[in-house]
Amino acid sequence: MSPINTVTFPDFGYGVTQGETAAEAMEMAQDLLMLTIGDYIREGKPVPAPALRRGAKFRPVRLTALRSAKVALYMAFLESGLKKVDFARRIGIPKTHIERLFSLRHHSRLDQIEAAFAALGKRLFVEARDAA
């Protein structure tokens, strides 16, 4: 029997997945993280910031840059106190498109994300770092 690699999400307080290999477990974890964040967004709840955890047993589960930008946009929207209809009006898009901007499954264009940040009086910055 092969060892099972288990991944949990302590910042959310729930969510566990596993895989037969570390790579499989991380792939499953990325899917679960997207689903969990999607639930938070659909429920209008703030997404918890990841805590820095150290040690051999801790490995961060990362989102793509676009998905990270969408989460940051959603959080900026929540902080603004705007209603979705008012936010859509500021950007100049139908209200139904706001859900797409926040959806981690929808591939929004970066210029749309930047325009949405601008409507909130914010700018999106991208930073490249050395791989760990």
PDB file of C-alpha atoms in Angstrom:
ATOM      1  CA  MET A   1       0.000   0.000   0.000  1.00  0.00           C
ATOM      2  CA  SER A   2       1.401   3.412  -0.948  1.00  0.00           C
ATOM      3  CA  PRO A   3       1.434   6.308   1.515  1.00  0.00           C
ATOM      4  CA  ILE A   4      -1.385   8.833   1.289  1.00  0.00           C
ATOM      5  CA  ASN A   5      -0.502  12.519   1.018  1.00  0.00           C
ATOM      6  CA  THR A   6      -3.095  14.634   2.831  1.00  0.00           C
ATOM      7  CA  VAL A   7      -3.626  18.378   2.355  1.00  0.00           C
ATOM      8  CA  THR A   8      -5.670  20.556   4.728  1.00  0.00           C
ATOM      9  CA  PHE A   9      -6.651  24.228   4.706  1.00  0.00           C
ATOM     10  CA  PRO A  10      -6.272  25.594   8.254  1.00  0.00           C
ATOM     11  CA  ASP A  11      -6.984  29.187   7.169  1.00  0.00           C
ATOM     12  CA  PHE A  12     -10.504  28.168   6.150  1.00  0.00           C
ATOM     13  CA  GLY A  13     -11.166  25.880   9.091  1.00  0.00           C
ATOM     14  CA  TYR A  14     -12.336  23.090   6.805  1.00  0.00           C
ATOM     15  CA  GLY A  15     -11.352  21.297   3.640  1.00  0.00           C
ATOM     16  CA  VAL A  16      -9.190  18.247   3.271  1.00  0.00           C
ATOM     17  CA  THR A  17      -8.038  16.309   0.231  1.00  0.00           C
ATOM     18  CA  GLN A  18      -5.457  13.691  -0.572  1.00  0.00           C
ATOM     19  CA  GLY A  19      -3.539  11.913  -3.294  1.00  0.00           C
ATOM     20  CA  GLU A  20      -1.329   8.895  -3.702  1.00  0.00           C
ATOM     21  CA  THR A  21       1.606  11.153  -4.621  1.00  0.00           C
ATOM     22  CA  ALA A  22       2.533  14.633  -3.429  1.00  0.00           C
ATOM     23  CA  ALA A  23       1.925  15.984  -6.942  1.00  0.00           C
ATOM     24  CA  GLU A  24      -1.525  14.395  -7.107  1.00  0.00           C
ATOM     25  CA  ALA A  25      -2.378  15.737  -3.651  1.00  0.00           C
ATOM     26  CA  MET A  26      -1.358  19.273  -4.680  1.00  0.00           C
ATOM     27  CA  GLU A  27      -3.420  19.050  -7.870  1.00  0.00           C
ATOM     28  CA  MET A  28      -6.442  17.976  -5.837  1.00  0.00           C
ATOM     29  CA  ALA A  29      -5.687  20.733  -3.311  1.00  0.00           C
ATOM     30  CA  GLN A  30      -5.682  23.425  -6.011  1.00  0.00           C
ATOM     31  CA  ASP A  31      -9.111  22.267  -7.181  1.00  0.00           C
ATOM     32  CA  LEU A  32     -10.443  22.228  -3.620  1.00  0.00           C
ATOM     33  CA  LEU A  33      -8.982  25.667  -2.897  1.00  0.00           C
ATOM     34  CA  MET A  34     -10.725  27.110  -5.962  1.00  0.00           C
ATOM     35  CA  LEU A  35     -14.021  25.513  -4.909  1.00  0.00           C
ATOM     36  CA  THR A  36     -13.669  26.747  -1.331  1.00  0.00           C
ATOM     37  CA  ILE A  37     -12.841  30.310  -2.379  1.00  0.00           C
ATOM     38  CA  GLY A  38     -15.711  30.146  -4.885  1.00  0.00           C
ATOM     39  CA  ASP A  39     -18.066  29.225  -2.039  1.00  0.00           C
ATOM     40  CA  TYR A  40     -16.863  32.202   0.001  1.00  0.00           C
ATOM     41  CA  ILE A  41     -17.387  34.540  -2.958  1.00  0.00           C
ATOM     42  CA  ARG A  42     -20.886  33.188  -3.735  1.00  0.00           C
ATOM     43  CA  GLU A  43     -21.824  33.600  -0.062  1.00  0.00           C
ATOM     44  CA  GLY A  44     -20.418  37.160   0.047  1.00  0.00           C
ATOM     45  CA  LYS A  45     -17.908  36.273   2.769  1.00  0.00           C
ATOM     46  CA  PRO A  46     -14.373  37.673   2.967  1.00  0.00           C
ATOM     47  CA  VAL A  47     -11.664  35.245   1.863  1.00  0.00           C
ATOM     48  CA  PRO A  48      -9.124  34.697   4.650  1.00  0.00           C
ATOM     49  CA  ALA A  49      -5.556  35.712   3.875  1.00  0.00           C
ATOM     50  CA  PRO A  50      -3.138  32.793   3.977  1.00  0.00           C
ATOM     51  CA  ALA A  51      -1.108  32.594   7.167  1.00  0.00           C
ATOM     52  CA  LEU A  52       2.621  32.060   6.883  1.00  0.00           C
ATOM     53  CA  ARG A  53       3.314  28.578   8.141  1.00  0.00           C
ATOM     54  CA  ARG A  54       6.776  27.103   8.485  1.00  0.00           C
ATOM     55  CA  GLY A  55       7.995  23.553   8.732  1.00  0.00           C
ATOM     56  CA  ALA A  56       8.616  20.528   6.573  1.00  0.00           C
ATOM     57  CA  LYS A  57       4.976  19.471   6.585  1.00  0.00           C
ATOM     58  CA  PHE A  58       3.633  22.822   5.313  1.00  0.00           C
ATOM     59  CA  ARG A  59       3.512  23.618   1.601  1.00  0.00           C
ATOM     60  CA  PRO A  60       1.478  26.486   0.218  1.00  0.00           C
ATOM     61  CA  VAL A  61      -1.246  25.801  -2.324  1.00  0.00           C
ATOM     62  CA  ARG A  62      -0.983  28.591  -4.865  1.00  0.00           C
ATOM     63  CA  LEU A  63      -3.503  30.086  -7.237  1.00  0.00           C
ATOM     64  CA  THR A  64      -2.532  31.305 -10.695  1.00  0.00           C
ATOM     65  CA  ALA A  65      -1.750  35.014 -11.028  1.00  0.00           C
ATOM     66  CA  LEU A  66      -5.111  35.708 -12.710  1.00  0.00           C
ATOM     67  CA  ARG A  67      -7.047  33.867 -10.016  1.00  0.00           C
ATOM     68  CA  SER A  68      -5.096  35.683  -7.305  1.00  0.00           C
ATOM     69  CA  ALA A  69      -5.980  38.987  -8.992  1.00  0.00           C
ATOM     70  CA  LYS A  70      -9.659  37.985  -9.005  1.00  0.00           C
ATOM     71  CA  VAL A  71      -9.577  37.214  -5.277  1.00  0.00           C
ATOM     72  CA  ALA A  72      -7.864  40.563  -4.615  1.00  0.00           C
ATOM     73  CA  LEU A  73     -10.517  42.303  -6.737  1.00  0.00           C
ATOM     74  CA  TYR A  74     -13.311  40.584  -4.834  1.00  0.00           C
ATOM     75  CA  MET A  75     -11.780  41.619  -1.507  1.00  0.00           C
ATOM     76  CA  ALA A  76     -11.363  45.226  -2.714  1.00  0.00           C
ATOM     77  CA  PHE A  77     -15.002  45.176  -3.838  1.00  0.00           C
ATOM     78  CA  LEU A  78     -16.141  43.962  -0.394  1.00  0.00           C
ATOM     79  CA  GLU A  79     -14.101  46.681   1.305  1.00  0.00           C
ATOM     80  CA  SER A  80     -15.661  49.318  -0.967  1.00  0.00           C
ATOM     81  CA  GLY A  81     -19.153  48.631   0.370  1.00  0.00           C
ATOM     82  CA  LEU A  82     -20.595  49.010  -3.130  1.00  0.00           C
ATOM     83  CA  LYS A  83     -23.506  46.972  -4.408  1.00  0.00           C
ATOM     84  CA  LYS A  84     -22.809  44.826  -7.462  1.00  0.00           C
ATOM     85  CA  VAL A  85     -25.155  46.896  -9.613  1.00  0.00           C
ATOM     86  CA  ASP A  86     -23.287  50.105  -8.708  1.00  0.00           C
ATOM     87  CA  PHE A  87     -19.923  48.438  -9.285  1.00  0.00           C
ATOM     88  CA  ALA A  88     -21.090  47.228 -12.709  1.00  0.00           C
ATOM     89  CA  ARG A  89     -22.277  50.731 -13.568  1.00  0.00           C
ATOM     90  CA  ARG A  90     -18.860  52.177 -12.637  1.00  0.00           C
ATOM     91  CA  ILE A  91     -17.099  49.697 -14.901  1.00  0.00           C
ATOM     92  CA  GLY A  92     -19.678  50.025 -17.671  1.00  0.00           C
ATOM     93  CA  ILE A  93     -20.682  46.361 -17.846  1.00  0.00           C
ATOM     94  CA  PRO A  94     -23.923  44.461 -17.159  1.00  0.00           C
ATOM     95  CA  LYS A  95     -24.382  43.326 -13.549  1.00  0.00           C
ATOM     96  CA  THR A  96     -24.342  39.688 -14.665  1.00  0.00           C
ATOM     97  CA  HIS A  97     -20.724  40.134 -15.788  1.00  0.00           C
ATOM     98  CA  ILE A  98     -19.609  41.011 -12.250  1.00  0.00           C
ATOM     99  CA  GLU A  99     -20.025  37.358 -11.258  1.00  0.00           C
ATOM    100  CA  ARG A 100     -17.664  36.405 -14.081  1.00  0.00           C
ATOM    101  CA  LEU A 101     -15.042  38.861 -12.854  1.00  0.00           C
ATOM    102  CA  PHE A 102     -15.068  37.135  -9.469  1.00  0.00           C
ATOM    103  CA  SER A 103     -15.384  33.557 -10.769  1.00  0.00           C
ATOM    104  CA  LEU A 104     -12.142  31.579 -10.534  1.00  0.00           C
ATOM    105  CA  ARG A 105     -13.444  29.240 -13.258  1.00  0.00           C
ATOM    106  CA  HIS A 106     -14.048  32.033 -15.799  1.00  0.00           C
ATOM    107  CA  HIS A 107     -11.056  33.288 -17.771  1.00  0.00           C
ATOM    108  CA  SER A 108     -11.411  37.078 -17.579  1.00  0.00           C
ATOM    109  CA  ARG A 109      -9.081  39.337 -19.532  1.00  0.00           C
ATOM    110  CA  LEU A 110      -6.470  41.167 -17.500  1.00  0.00           C
ATOM    111  CA  ASP A 111      -7.584  44.537 -18.893  1.00  0.00           C
ATOM    112  CA  GLN A 112     -11.077  43.863 -17.488  1.00  0.00           C
ATOM    113  CA  ILE A 113      -9.608  43.132 -14.057  1.00  0.00           C
ATOM    114  CA  GLU A 114      -7.506  46.304 -14.221  1.00  0.00           C
ATOM    115  CA  ALA A 115     -10.555  48.379 -15.215  1.00  0.00           C
ATOM    116  CA  ALA A 116     -12.489  46.941 -12.277  1.00  0.00           C
ATOM    117  CA  PHE A 117      -9.678  47.844  -9.873  1.00  0.00           C
ATOM    118  CA  ALA A 118      -9.584  51.358 -11.351  1.00  0.00           C
ATOM    119  CA  ALA A 119     -13.336  51.708 -10.727  1.00  0.00           C
ATOM    120  CA  LEU A 120     -12.552  51.052  -7.054  1.00  0.00           C
ATOM    121  CA  GLY A 121      -9.739  53.619  -7.041  1.00  0.00           C
ATOM    122  CA  LYS A 122      -7.061  50.919  -6.986  1.00  0.00           C
ATOM    123  CA  ARG A 123      -4.321  49.579  -9.251  1.00  0.00           C
ATOM    124  CA  LEU A 124      -3.186  46.030  -9.836  1.00  0.00           C
ATOM    125  CA  PHE A 125       0.540  45.371  -9.488  1.00  0.00           C
ATOM    126  CA  VAL A 126       2.332  42.244 -10.656  1.00  0.00           C
ATOM    127  CA  GLU A 127       5.579  41.126  -9.069  1.00  0.00           C
ATOM    128  CA  ALA A 128       7.962  38.397 -10.207  1.00  0.00           C
ATOM    129  CA  ARG A 129       9.944  36.544  -7.544  1.00  0.00           C
ATOM    130  CA  ASP A 130      12.562  33.833  -7.584  1.00  0.00           C
ATOM    131  CA  ALA A 131      11.020  30.382  -7.421  1.00  0.00           C
ATOM    132  CA  ALA A 132      11.484  28.701  -4.069  1.00  0.00           C
TER     133      ALA A 132
END
